[in-house]
PDB file of C-alpha atoms in Angstrom:
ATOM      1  CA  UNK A 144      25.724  19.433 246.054  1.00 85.00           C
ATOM      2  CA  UNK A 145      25.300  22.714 243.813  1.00 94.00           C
ATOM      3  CA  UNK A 146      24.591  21.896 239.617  1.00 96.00           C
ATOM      4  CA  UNK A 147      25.686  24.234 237.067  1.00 97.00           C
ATOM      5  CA  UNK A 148      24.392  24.309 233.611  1.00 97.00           C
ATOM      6  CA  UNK A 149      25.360  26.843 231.338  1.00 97.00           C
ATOM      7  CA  UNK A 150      23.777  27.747 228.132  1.00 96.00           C
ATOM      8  CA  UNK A 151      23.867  30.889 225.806  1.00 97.00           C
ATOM      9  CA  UNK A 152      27.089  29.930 224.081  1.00 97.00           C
ATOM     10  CA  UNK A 153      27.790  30.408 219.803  1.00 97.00           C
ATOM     11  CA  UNK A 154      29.256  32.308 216.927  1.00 98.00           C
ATOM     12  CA  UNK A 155      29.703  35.903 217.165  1.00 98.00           C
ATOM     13  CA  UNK A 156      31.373  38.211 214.796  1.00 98.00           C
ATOM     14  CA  UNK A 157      33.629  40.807 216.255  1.00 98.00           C
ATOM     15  CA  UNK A 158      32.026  43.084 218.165  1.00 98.00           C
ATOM     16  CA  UNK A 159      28.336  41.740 218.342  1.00 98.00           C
ATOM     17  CA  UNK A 160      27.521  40.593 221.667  1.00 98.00           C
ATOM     18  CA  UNK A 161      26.244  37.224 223.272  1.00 98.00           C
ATOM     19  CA  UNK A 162      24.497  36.600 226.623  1.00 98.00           C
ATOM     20  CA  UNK A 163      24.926  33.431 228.775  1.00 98.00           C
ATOM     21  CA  UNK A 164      23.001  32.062 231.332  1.00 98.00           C
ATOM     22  CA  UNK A 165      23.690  29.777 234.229  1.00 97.00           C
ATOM     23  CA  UNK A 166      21.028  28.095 235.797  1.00 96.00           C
ATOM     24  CA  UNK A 167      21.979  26.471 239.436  1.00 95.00           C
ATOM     25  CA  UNK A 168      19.950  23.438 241.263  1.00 95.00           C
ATOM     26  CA  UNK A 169      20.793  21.604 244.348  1.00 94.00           C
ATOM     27  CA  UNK A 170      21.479  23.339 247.784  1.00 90.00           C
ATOM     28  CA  UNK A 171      21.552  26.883 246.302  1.00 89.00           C
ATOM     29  CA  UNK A 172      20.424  28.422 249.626  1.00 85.00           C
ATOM     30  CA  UNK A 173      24.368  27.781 250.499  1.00 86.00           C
ATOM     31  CA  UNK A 174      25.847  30.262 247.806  1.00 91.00           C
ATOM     32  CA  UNK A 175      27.436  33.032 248.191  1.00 93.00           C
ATOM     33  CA  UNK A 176      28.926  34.230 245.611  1.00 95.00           C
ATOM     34  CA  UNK A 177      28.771  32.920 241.569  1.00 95.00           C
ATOM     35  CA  UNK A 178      31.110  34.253 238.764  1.00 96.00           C
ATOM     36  CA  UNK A 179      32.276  32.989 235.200  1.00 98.00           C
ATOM     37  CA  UNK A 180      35.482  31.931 234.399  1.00 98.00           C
ATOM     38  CA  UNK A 181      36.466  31.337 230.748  1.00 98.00           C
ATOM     39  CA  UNK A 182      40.094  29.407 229.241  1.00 98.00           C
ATOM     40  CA  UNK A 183      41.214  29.734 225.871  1.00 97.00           C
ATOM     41  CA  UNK A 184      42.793  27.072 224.065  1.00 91.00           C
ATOM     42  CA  UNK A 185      46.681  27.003 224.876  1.00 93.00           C
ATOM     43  CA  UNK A 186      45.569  28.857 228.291  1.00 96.00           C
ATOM     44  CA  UNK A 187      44.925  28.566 232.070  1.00 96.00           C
ATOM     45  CA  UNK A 188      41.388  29.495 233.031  1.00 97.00           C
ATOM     46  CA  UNK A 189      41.082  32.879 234.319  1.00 97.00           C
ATOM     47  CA  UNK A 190      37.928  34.842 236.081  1.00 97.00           C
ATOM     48  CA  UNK A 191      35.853  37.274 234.268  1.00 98.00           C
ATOM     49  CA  UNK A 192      33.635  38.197 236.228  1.00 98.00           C
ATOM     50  CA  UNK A 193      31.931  37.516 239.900  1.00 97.00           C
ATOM     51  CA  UNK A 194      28.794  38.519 241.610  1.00 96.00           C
ATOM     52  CA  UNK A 195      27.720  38.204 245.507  1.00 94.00           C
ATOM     53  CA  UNK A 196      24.279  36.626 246.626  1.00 86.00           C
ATOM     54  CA  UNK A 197      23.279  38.554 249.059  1.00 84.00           C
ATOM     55  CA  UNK A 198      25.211  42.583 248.396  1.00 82.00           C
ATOM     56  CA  UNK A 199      25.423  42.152 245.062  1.00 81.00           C
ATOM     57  CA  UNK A 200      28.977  43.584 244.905  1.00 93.00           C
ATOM     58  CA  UNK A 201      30.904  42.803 241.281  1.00 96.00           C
ATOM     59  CA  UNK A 202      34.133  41.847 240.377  1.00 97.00           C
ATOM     60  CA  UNK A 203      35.391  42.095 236.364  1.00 98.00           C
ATOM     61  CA  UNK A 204      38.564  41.444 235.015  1.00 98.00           C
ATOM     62  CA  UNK A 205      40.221  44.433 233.330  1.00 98.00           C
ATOM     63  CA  UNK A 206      40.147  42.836 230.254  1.00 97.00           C
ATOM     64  CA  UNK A 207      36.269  43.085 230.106  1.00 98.00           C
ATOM     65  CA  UNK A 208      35.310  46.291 231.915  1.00 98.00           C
ATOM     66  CA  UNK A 209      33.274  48.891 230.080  1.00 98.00           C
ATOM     67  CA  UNK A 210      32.253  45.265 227.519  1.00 98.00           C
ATOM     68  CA  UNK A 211      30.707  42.745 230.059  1.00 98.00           C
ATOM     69  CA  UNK A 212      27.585  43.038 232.440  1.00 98.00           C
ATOM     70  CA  UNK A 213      27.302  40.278 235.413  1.00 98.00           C
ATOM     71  CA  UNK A 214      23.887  40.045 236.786  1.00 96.00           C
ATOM     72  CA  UNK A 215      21.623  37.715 239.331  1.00 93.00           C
ATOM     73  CA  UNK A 216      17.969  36.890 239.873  1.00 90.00           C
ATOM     74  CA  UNK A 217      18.318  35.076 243.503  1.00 83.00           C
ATOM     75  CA  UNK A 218      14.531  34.013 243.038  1.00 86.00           C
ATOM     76  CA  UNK A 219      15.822  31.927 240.082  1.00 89.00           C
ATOM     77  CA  UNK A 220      18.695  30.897 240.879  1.00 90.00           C
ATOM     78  CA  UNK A 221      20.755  32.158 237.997  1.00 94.00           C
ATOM     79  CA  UNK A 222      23.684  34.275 236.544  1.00 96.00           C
ATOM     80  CA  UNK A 223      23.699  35.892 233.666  1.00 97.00           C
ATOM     81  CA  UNK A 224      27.185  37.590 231.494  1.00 98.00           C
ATOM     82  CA  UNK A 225      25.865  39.775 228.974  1.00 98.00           C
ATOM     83  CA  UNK A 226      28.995  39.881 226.663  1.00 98.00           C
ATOM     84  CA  UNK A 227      28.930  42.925 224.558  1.00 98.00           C
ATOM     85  CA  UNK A 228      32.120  44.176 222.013  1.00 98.00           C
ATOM     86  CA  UNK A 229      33.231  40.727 221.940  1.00 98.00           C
ATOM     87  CA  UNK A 230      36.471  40.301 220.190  1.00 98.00           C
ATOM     88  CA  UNK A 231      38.570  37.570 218.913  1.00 98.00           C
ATOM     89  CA  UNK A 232      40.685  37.451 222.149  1.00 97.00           C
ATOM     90  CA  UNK A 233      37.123  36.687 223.847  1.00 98.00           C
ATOM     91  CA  UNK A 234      36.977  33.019 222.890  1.00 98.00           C
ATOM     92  CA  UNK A 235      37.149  30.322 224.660  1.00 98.00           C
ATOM     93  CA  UNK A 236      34.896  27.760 226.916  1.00 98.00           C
ATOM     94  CA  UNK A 237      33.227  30.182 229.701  1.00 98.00           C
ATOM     95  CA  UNK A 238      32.272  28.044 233.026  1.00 98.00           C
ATOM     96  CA  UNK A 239      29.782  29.257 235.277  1.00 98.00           C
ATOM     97  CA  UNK A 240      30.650  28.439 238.912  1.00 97.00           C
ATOM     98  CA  UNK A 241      30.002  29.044 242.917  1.00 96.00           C
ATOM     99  CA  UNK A 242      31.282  28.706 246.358  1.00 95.00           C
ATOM    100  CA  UNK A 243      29.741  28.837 249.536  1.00 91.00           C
ATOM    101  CA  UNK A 244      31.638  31.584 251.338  1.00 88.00           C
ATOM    102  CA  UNK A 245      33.823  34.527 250.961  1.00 85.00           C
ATOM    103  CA  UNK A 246      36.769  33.213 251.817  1.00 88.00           C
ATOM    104  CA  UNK A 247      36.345  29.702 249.680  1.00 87.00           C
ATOM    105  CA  UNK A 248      37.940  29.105 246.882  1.00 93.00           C
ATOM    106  CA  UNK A 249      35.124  28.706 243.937  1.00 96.00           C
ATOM    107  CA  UNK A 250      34.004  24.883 243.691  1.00 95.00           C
ATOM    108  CA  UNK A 251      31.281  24.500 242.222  1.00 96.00           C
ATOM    109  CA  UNK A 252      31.612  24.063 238.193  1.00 97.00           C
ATOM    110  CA  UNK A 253      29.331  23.869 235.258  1.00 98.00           C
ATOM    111  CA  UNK A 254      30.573  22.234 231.906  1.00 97.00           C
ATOM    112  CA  UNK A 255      30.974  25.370 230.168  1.00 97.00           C
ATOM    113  CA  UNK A 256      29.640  26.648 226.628  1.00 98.00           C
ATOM    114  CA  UNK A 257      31.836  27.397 223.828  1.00 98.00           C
ATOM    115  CA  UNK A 258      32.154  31.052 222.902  1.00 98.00           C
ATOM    116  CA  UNK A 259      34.028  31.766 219.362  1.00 98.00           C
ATOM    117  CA  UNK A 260      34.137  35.312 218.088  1.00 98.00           C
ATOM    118  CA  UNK A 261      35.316  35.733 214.354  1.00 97.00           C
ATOM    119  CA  UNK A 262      37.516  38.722 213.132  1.00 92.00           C
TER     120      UNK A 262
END
């Protein structure tokens, strides 16, 4: 009942930076929280980063602190990662998703956009 579409994806030499965007339509007066997870190939998908709706409290993995930048525009609807220092390590497919409540497990789920970072 919530769509994701992500966008903002590409080619990026090590460290130059990249900003994606994550637009959501549907029942969006039900979220409460959005994030973006990423997976590499060969690797399970882990979070990067999470922002609530309403407090606007953050969550970033420790492998992206000090690099990455989650931010919101409620009036929108969207998320934004602003991805700066990217390095090789950083690519893979990054998914935009939601949930509905604090204690839900994220279920909503865009189809991702394709991050690659040269050396």
């Amino acid at each position: 009942q919530v769509q994701l579409v992500e966008s903002g994806g590409g080619l990026v030499q090590a460290g130059g930076s990249l900003r994606l965007s994550c637009a959501a339509s549907g029942r969006t007066f039900s979220i409460y929280a959005m994030g973006w997870f990423r997976q590499a190939p060969g690797k399970d998908r882990e979070l990067v980063s999470t922002i609530s709706w309403s407090r606007d409290n953050t969550v970033y993995a420790d492998s992206v602190k000090g690099r990455f930048t989650i931010s919101r525009d409620n009036a929108k609807n969207t998320v934004t990662l602003q991805m700066n220092g990217l390095k090789p390590e950083d690519t893979a497919v990054y998914y935009c998703s939601a949930k509905r409540t604090a204690f839900r497990q994220f279920e909503y789920w865009g189809q991702g956009t394709q991050v690659n970072v040269s050396s």
